[in-house]
mmCIF file of C-alpha atoms and ligand atoms in Angstrom:
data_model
loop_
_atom_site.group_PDB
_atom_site.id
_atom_site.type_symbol
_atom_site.label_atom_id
_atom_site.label_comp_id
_atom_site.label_asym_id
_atom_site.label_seq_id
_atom_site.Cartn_x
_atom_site.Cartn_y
_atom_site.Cartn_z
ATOM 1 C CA UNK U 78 0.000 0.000 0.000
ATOM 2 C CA UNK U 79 1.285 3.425 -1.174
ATOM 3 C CA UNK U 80 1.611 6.465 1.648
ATOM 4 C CA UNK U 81 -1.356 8.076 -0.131
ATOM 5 C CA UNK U 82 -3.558 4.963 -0.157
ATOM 6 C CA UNK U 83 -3.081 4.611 3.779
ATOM 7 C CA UNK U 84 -3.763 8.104 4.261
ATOM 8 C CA UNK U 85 -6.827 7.321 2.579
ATOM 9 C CA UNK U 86 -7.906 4.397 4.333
ATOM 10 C CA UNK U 87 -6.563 6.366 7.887
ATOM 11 C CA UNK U 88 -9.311 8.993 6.393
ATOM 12 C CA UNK U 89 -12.256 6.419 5.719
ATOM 13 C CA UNK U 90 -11.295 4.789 8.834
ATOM 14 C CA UNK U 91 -11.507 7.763 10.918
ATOM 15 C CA UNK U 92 -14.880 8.945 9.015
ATOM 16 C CA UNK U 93 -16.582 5.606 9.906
ATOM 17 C CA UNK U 94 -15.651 5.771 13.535
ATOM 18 C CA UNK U 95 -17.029 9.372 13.947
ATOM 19 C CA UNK U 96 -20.180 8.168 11.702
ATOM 20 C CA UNK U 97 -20.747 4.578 14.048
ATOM 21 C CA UNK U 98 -22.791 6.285 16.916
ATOM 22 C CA UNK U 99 -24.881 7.966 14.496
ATOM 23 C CA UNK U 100 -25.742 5.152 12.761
ATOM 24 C CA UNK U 101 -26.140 3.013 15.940
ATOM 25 C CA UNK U 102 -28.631 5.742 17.160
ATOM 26 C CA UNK U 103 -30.954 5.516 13.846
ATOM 27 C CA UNK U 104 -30.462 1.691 13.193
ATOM 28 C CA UNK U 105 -34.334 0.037 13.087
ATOM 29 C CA UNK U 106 -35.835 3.756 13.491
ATOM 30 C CA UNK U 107 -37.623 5.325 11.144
ATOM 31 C CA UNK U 108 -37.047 8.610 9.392
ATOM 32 C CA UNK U 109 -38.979 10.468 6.548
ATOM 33 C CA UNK U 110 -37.412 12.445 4.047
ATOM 34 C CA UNK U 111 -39.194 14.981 2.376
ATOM 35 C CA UNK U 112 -37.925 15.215 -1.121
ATOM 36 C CA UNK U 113 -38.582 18.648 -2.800
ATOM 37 C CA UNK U 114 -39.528 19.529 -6.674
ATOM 38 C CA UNK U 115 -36.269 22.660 -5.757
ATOM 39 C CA UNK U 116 -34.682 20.276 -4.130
ATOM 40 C CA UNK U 117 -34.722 17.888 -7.389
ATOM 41 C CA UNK U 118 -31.229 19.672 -8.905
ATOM 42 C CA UNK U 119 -29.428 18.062 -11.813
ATOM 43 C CA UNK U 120 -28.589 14.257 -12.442
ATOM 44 C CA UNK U 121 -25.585 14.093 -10.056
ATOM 45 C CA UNK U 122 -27.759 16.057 -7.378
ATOM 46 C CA UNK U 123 -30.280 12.782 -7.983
ATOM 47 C CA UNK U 124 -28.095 9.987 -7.791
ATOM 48 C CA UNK U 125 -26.136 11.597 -4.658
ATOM 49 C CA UNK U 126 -30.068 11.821 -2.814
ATOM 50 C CA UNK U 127 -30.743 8.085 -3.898
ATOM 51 C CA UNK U 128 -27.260 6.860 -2.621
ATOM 52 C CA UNK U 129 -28.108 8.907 0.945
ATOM 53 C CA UNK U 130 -31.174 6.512 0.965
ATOM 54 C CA UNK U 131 -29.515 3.385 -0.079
ATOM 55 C CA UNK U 132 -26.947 3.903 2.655
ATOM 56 C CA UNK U 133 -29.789 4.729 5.183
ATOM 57 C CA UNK U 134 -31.353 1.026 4.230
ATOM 58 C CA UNK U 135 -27.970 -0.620 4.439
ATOM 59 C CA UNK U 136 -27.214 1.095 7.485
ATOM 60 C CA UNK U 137 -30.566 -0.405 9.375
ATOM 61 C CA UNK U 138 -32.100 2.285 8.691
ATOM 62 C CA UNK U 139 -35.738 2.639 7.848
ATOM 63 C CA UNK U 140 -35.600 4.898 5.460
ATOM 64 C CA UNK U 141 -39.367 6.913 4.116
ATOM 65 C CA UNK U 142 -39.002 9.350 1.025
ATOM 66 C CA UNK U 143 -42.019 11.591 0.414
ATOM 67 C CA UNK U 144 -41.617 13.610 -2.434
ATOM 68 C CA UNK U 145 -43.007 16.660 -4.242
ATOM 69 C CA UNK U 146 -42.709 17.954 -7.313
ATOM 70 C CA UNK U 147 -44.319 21.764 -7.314
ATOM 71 C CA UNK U 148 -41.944 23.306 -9.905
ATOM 72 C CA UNK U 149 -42.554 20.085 -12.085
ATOM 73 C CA UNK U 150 -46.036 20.470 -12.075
ATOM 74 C CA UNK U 151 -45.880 24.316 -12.973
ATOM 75 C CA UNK U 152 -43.915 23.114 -16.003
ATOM 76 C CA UNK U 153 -46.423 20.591 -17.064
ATOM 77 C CA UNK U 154 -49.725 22.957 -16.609
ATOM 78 C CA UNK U 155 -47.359 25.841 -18.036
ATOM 79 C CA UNK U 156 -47.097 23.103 -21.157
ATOM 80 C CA UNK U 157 -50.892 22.759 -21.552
ATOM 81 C CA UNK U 158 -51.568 26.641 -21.175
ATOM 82 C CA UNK U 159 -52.805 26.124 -17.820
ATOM 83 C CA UNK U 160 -51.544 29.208 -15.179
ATOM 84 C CA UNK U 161 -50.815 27.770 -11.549
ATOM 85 C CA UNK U 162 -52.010 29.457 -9.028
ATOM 86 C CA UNK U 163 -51.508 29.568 -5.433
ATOM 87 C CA UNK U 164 -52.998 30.980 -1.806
ATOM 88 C CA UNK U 165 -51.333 30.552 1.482
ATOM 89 C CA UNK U 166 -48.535 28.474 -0.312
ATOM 90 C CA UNK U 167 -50.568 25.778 -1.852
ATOM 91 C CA UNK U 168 -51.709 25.353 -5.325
ATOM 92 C CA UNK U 169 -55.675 26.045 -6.194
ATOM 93 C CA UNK U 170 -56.130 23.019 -7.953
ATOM 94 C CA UNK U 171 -59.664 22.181 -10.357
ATOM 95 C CA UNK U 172 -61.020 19.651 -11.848
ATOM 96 C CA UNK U 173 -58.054 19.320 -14.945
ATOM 97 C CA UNK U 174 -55.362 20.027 -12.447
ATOM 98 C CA UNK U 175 -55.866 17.668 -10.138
ATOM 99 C CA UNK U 176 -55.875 15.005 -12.895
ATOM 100 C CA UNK U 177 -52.009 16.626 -14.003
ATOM 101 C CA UNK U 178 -50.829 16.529 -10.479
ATOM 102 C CA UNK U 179 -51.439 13.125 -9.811
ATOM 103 C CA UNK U 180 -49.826 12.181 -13.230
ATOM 104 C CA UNK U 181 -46.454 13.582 -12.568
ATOM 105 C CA UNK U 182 -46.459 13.121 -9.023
ATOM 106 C CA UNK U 183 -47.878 9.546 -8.952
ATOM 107 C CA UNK U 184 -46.397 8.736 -12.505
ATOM 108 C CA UNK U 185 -42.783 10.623 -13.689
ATOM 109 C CA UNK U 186 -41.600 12.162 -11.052
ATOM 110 C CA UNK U 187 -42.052 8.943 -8.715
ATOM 111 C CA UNK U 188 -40.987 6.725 -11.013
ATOM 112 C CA UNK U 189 -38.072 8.636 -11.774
ATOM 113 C CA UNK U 190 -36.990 8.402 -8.070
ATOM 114 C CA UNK U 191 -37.567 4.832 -7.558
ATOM 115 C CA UNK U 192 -35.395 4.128 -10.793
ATOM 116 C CA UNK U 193 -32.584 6.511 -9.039
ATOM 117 C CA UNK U 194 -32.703 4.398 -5.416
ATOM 118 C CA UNK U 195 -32.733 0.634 -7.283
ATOM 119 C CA UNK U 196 -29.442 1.995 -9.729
ATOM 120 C CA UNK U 197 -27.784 2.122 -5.988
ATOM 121 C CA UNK U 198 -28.816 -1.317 -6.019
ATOM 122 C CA UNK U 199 -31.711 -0.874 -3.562
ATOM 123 C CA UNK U 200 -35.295 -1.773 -3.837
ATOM 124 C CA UNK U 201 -37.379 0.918 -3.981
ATOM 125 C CA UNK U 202 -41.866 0.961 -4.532
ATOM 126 C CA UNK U 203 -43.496 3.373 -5.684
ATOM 127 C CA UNK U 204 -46.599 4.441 -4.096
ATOM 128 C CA UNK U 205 -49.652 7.088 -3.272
ATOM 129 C CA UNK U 206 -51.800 7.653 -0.512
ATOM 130 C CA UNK U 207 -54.181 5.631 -2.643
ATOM 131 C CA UNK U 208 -51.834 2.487 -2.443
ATOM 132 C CA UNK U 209 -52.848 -0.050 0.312
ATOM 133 C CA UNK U 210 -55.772 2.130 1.482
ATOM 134 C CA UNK U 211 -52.333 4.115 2.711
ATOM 135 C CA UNK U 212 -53.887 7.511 3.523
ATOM 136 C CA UNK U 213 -57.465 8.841 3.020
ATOM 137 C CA UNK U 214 -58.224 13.016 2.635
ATOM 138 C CA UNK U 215 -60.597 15.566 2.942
ATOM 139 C CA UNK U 216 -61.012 18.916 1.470
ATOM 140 C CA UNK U 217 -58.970 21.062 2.938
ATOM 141 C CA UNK U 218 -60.764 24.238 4.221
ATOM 142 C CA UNK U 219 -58.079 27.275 4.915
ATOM 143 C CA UNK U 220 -58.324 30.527 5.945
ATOM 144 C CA UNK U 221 -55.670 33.445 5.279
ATOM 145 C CA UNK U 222 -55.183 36.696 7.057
ATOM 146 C CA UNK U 223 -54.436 39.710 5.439
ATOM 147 C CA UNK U 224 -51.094 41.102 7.437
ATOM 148 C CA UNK U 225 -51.958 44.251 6.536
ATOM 149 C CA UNK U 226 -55.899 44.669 7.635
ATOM 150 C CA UNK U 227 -55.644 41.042 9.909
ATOM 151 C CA UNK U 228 -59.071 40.085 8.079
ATOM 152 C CA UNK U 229 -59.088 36.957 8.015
ATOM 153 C CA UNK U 230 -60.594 34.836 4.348
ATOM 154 C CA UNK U 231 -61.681 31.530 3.297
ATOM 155 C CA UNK U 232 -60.153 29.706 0.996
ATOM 156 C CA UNK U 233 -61.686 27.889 -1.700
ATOM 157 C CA UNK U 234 -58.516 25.706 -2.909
ATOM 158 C CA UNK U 235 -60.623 23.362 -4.975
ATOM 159 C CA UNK U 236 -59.280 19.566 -5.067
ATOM 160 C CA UNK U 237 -57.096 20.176 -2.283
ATOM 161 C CA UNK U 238 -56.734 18.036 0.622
ATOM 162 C CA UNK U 239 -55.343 17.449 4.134
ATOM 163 C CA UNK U 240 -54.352 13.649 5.369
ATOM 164 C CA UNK U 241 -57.448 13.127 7.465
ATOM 165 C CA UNK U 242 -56.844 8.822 7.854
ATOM 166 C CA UNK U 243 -53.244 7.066 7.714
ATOM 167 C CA UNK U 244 -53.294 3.382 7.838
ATOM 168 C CA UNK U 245 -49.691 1.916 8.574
ATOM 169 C CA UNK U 246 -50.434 -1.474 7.917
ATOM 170 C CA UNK U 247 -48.539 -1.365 4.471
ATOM 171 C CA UNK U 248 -46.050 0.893 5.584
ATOM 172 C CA UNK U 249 -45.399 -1.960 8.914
ATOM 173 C CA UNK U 250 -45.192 -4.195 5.825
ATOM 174 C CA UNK U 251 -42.663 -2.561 3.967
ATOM 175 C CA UNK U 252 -40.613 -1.644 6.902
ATOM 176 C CA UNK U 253 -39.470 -5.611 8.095
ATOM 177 C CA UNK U 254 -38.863 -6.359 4.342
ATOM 178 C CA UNK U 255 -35.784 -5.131 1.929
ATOM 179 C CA UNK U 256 -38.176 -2.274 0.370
ATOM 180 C CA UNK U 257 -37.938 1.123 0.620
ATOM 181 C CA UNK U 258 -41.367 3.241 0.132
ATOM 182 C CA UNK U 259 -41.353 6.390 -2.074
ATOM 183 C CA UNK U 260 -44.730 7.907 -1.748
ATOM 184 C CA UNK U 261 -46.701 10.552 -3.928
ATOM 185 C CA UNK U 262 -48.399 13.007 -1.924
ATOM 186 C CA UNK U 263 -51.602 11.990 -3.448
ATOM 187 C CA UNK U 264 -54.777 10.811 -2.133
ATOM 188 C CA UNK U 265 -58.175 9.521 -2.167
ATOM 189 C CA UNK U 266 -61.129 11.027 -0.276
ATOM 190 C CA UNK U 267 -64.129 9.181 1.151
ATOM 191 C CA UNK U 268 -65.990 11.188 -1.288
ATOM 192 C CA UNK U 269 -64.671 9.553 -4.317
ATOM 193 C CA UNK U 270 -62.413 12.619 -5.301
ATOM 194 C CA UNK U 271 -58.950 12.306 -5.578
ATOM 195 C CA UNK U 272 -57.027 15.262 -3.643
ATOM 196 C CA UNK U 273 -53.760 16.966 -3.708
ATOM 197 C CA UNK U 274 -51.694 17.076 -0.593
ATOM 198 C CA UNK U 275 -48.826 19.304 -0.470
ATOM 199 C CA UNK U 276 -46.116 16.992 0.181
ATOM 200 C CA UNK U 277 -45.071 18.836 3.385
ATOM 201 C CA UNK U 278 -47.955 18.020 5.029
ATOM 202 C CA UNK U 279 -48.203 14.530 3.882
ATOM 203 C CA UNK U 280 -44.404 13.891 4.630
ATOM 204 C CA UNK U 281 -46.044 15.446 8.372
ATOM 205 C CA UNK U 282 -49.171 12.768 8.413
ATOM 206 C CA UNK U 283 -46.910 9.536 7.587
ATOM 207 C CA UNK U 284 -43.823 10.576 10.064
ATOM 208 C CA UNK U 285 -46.791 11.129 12.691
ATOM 209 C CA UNK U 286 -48.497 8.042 12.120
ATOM 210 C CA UNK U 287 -45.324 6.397 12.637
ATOM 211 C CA UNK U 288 -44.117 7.915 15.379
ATOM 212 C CA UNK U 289 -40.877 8.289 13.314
ATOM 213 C CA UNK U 290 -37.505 9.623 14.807
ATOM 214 C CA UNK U 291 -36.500 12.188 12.587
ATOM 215 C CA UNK U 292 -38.619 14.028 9.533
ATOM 216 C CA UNK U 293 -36.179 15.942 7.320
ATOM 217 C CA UNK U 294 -37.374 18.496 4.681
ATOM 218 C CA UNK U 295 -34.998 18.635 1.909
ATOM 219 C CA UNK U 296 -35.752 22.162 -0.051
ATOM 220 C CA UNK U 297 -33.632 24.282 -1.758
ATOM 221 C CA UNK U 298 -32.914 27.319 0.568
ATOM 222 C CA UNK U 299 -30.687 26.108 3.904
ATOM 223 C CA UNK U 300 -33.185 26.574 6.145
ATOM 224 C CA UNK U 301 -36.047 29.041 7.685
ATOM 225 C CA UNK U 302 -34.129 32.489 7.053
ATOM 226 C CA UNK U 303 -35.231 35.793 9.512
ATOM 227 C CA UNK U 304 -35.704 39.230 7.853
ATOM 228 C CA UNK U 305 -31.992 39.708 6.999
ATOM 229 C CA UNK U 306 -32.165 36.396 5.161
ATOM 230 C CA UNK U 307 -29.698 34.914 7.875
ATOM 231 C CA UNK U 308 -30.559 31.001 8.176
ATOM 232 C CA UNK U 309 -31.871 30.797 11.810
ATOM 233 C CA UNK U 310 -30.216 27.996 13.566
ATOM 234 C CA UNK U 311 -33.113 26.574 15.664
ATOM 235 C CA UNK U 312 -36.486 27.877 16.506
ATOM 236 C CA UNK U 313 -39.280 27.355 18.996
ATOM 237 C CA UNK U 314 -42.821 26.488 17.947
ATOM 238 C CA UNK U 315 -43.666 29.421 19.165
ATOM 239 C CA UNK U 316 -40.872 31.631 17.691
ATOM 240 C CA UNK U 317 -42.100 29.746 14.579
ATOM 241 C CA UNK U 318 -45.537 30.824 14.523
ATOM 242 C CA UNK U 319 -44.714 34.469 15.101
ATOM 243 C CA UNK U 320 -42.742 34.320 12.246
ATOM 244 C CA UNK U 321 -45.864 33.197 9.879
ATOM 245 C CA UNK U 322 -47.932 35.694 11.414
ATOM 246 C CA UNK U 323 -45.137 38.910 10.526
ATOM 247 C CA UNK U 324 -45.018 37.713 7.210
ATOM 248 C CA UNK U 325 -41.186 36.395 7.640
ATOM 249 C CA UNK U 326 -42.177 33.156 6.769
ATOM 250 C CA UNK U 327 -44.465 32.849 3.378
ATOM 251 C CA UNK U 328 -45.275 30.991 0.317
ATOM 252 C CA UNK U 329 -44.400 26.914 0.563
ATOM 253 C CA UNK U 330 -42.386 27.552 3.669
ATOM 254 C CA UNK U 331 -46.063 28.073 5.423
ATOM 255 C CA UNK U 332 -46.722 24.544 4.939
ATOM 256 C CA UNK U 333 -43.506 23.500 5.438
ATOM 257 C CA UNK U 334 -43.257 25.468 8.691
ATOM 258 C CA UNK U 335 -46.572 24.710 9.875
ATOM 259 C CA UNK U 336 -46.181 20.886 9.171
ATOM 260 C CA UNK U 337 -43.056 20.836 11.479
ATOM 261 C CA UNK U 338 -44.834 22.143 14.308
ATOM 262 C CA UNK U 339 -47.966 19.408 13.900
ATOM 263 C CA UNK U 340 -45.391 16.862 13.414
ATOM 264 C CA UNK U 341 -43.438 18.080 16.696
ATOM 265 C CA UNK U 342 -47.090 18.018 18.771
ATOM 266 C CA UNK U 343 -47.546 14.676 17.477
ATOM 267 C CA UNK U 344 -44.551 13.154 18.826
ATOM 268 C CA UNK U 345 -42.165 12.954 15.533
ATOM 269 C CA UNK U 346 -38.870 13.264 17.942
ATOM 270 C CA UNK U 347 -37.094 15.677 15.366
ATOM 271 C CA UNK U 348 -37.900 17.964 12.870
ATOM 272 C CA UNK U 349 -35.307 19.617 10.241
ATOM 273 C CA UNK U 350 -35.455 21.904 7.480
ATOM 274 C CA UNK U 351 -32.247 21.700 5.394
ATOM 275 C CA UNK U 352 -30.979 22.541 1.715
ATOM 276 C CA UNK U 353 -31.329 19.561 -0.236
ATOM 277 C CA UNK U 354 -29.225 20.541 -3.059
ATOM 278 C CA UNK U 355 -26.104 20.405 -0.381
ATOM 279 C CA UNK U 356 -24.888 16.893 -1.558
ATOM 280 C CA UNK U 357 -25.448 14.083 0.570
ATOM 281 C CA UNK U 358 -27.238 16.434 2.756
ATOM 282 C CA UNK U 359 -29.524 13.252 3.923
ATOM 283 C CA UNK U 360 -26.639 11.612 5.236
ATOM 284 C CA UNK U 361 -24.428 14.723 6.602
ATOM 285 C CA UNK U 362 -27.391 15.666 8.852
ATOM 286 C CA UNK U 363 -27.949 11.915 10.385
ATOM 287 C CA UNK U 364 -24.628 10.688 10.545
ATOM 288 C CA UNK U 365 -22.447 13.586 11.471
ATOM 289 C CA UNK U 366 -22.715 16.369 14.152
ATOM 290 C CA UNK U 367 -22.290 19.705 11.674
ATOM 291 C CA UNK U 368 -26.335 20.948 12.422
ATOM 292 C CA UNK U 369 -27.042 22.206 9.364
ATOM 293 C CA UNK U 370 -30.182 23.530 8.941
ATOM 294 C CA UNK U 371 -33.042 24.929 11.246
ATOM 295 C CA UNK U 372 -34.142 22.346 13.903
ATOM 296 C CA UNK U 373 -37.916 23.439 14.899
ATOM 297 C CA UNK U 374 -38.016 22.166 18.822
ATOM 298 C CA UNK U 375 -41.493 22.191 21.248
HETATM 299 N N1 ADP N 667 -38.441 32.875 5.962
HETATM 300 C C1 ADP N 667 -38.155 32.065 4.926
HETATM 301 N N2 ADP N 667 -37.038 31.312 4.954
HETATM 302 C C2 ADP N 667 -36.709 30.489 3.937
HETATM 303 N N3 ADP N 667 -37.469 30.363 2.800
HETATM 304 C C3 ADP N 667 -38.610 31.079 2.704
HETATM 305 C C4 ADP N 667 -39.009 31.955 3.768
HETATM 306 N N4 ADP N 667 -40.186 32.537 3.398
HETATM 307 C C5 ADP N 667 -40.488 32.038 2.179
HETATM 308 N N5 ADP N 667 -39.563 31.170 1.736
HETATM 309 C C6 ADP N 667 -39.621 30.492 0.449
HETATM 310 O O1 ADP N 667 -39.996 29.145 0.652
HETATM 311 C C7 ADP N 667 -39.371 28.353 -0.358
HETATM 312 C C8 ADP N 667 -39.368 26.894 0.062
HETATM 313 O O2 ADP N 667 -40.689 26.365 -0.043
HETATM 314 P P1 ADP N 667 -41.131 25.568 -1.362
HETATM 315 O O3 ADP N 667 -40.917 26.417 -2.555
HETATM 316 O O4 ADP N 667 -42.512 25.043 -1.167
HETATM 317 O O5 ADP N 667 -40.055 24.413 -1.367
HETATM 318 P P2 ADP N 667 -40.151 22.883 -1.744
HETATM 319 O O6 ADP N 667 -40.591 22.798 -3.170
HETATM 320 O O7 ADP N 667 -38.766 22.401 -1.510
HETATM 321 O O8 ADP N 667 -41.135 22.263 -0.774
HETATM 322 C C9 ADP N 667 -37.990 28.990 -0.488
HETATM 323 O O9 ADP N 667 -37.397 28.722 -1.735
HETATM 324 C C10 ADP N 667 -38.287 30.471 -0.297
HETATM 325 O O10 ADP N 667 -38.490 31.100 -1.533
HETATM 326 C C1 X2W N 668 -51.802 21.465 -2.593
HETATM 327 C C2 X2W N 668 -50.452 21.646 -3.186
HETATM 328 O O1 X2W N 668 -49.940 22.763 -3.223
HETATM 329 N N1 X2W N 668 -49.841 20.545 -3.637
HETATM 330 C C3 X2W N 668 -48.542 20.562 -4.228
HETATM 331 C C4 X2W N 668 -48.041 19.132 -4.307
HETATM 332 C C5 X2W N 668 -46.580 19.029 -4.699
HETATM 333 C C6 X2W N 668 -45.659 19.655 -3.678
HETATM 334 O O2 X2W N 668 -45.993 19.956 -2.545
HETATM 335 O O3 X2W N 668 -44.385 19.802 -4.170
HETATM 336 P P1 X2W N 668 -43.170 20.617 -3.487
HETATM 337 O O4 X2W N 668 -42.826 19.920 -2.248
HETATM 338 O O5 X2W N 668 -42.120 20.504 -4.531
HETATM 339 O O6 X2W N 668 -43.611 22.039 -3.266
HETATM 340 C C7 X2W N 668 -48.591 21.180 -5.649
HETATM 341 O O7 X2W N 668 -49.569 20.995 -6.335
HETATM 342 O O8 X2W N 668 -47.592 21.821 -6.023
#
């Protein structure tokens, strides 16, 4: 072995060692990762994200990937002339949109990422909330206050929906065999309708269902950011909410925001709002101690 090569190993050696307790603390837990549309960079960006999750698996991990796909969805609707639009962070979606979402959430863009996870030689399924019975929704009814005036308004969003009923039985499955669940953030409703969820607030529903250990939103700004667009290192729920409500925090990071702090009341142990197009951000965050980031604690 050359001088250069042992260095190396010395390196990898030393890595592992400082990674062990890490990955001890995560093995048979569970932890969602909420996969972005900005957080879906270029092919390299891709393949780095799917090889986090592969390693997560092989590491004992049990590894959840909910993804979105907002920007990708713009880009189709743009295609067929359709104009998104969106209140309080989430997309007013009709009749013709709905049908769109659900066919590149639920079709390309999830099949994309499964392909990415099995090239790292993993097994990855594809799913929706319809899958399994997995999750059932209901229209979501919103309200929005003006900052300005404080009135508050209703929103009439259309086909959108909240998580209302999350059956783990599939996900139980999944979890004690060599699969690794990649889930659309679509769903049906009792009512027949099919809804779209924004996939913040479904990545929220399945980490709370399953009491998971750690629900990491992979976007593509490095975290909640205060008024001087400095990232803010950790923040209270509290803190949190007084940022929505002075207008600090808007558009998707609403959802996002607001989806840590349900997740946090419902027991998920850790919530995390990191840039996803850091590569191997998945892994840097669970298996190292550089808090990157803004952790949202009770
Ligand atoms: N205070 C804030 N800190 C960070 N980002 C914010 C803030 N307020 C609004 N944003 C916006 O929220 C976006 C992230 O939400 P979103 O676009 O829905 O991301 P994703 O598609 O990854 O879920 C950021 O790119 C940024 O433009
Ligand atoms: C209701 C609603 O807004 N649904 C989202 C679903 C996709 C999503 O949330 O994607 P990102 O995570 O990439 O933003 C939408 O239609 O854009």
């Amino acid at each position: 072995m050359t001088t250069d090569q042992l260095a190396t190993a010395e390196e990898q050696a030393r890595l592992l060692s400082a990674a062990l307790p890490y990955m001890q603390r995560y093995e048979n837990k569970t932890v969602v990762v909420k996969y972005g549309g900005h957080a879906m960079g270029d092919a390299e960006l891709g393949q780095a994200f799917a090889r986090d999750i592969a390693l997560l698996k092989q590491s004992g991990v049990n590894p959840i990937v909910v993804h979105g796909g907002g920007p990708q969805i713009g880009a189709m609707l743009n295609k067929m002339g359709i104009e998104s639009k969106f209140e309080g962070g989430l997309r007013v979606t009709d009749r013709k949109t709905v049908e769109i979402v659900e066919m590149v959430l639920a079709g390309s863009i999830n099949k994309e990422i499964v392909a990415l996870i099995n090239a790292e030689g993993e097994w990855a399924i594809g799913l929706c909330g319809k899958d399994g019975n997995m999750v059932f929704a209901e229209k979501a009814h919103k309200t929005i206050k003006d900052p300005d005036s404080n009135i508050e308004r209703v929103l009439d969003l259309g086909f959108v929906g909240e998580p209302v009923e999350v059956d783990r039985t599939l996900l139980d499955l999944l979890a004690r065999s060599e699969m690794i669940p990649v889930i659309a953030p679509v769903a049906p409703g009792r009512d027949g309708h099919t809804y779209n969820i924004n996939a913040d607030t479904f990545a929220g529903a399945i980490a709370g269902a399953l009491s998971a250990s750690r629900l990491l939103f992979l976007t593509d700004v490095p975290g909640v950011l205060d008024k001087d667009k400095k990232l803010i290192d950790e923040l209270t729920v509290g803190e949190a909410r007084a940022l929505i409500a002075d207008g600090t925090i808007s558009g998707g990071m609403i959802p996002k925001v607001e989806t840590c702090i349900e997740a946090i009341e419902r027991g998920v142990e850790g919530v995390v709002i990191l840039n996803g197009k850091a590569p191997h951000a998945v892994l840097l965050e669970l298996f190292t101690h550089h808090g990157a980031g803004t952790l949202i604690v009770p």
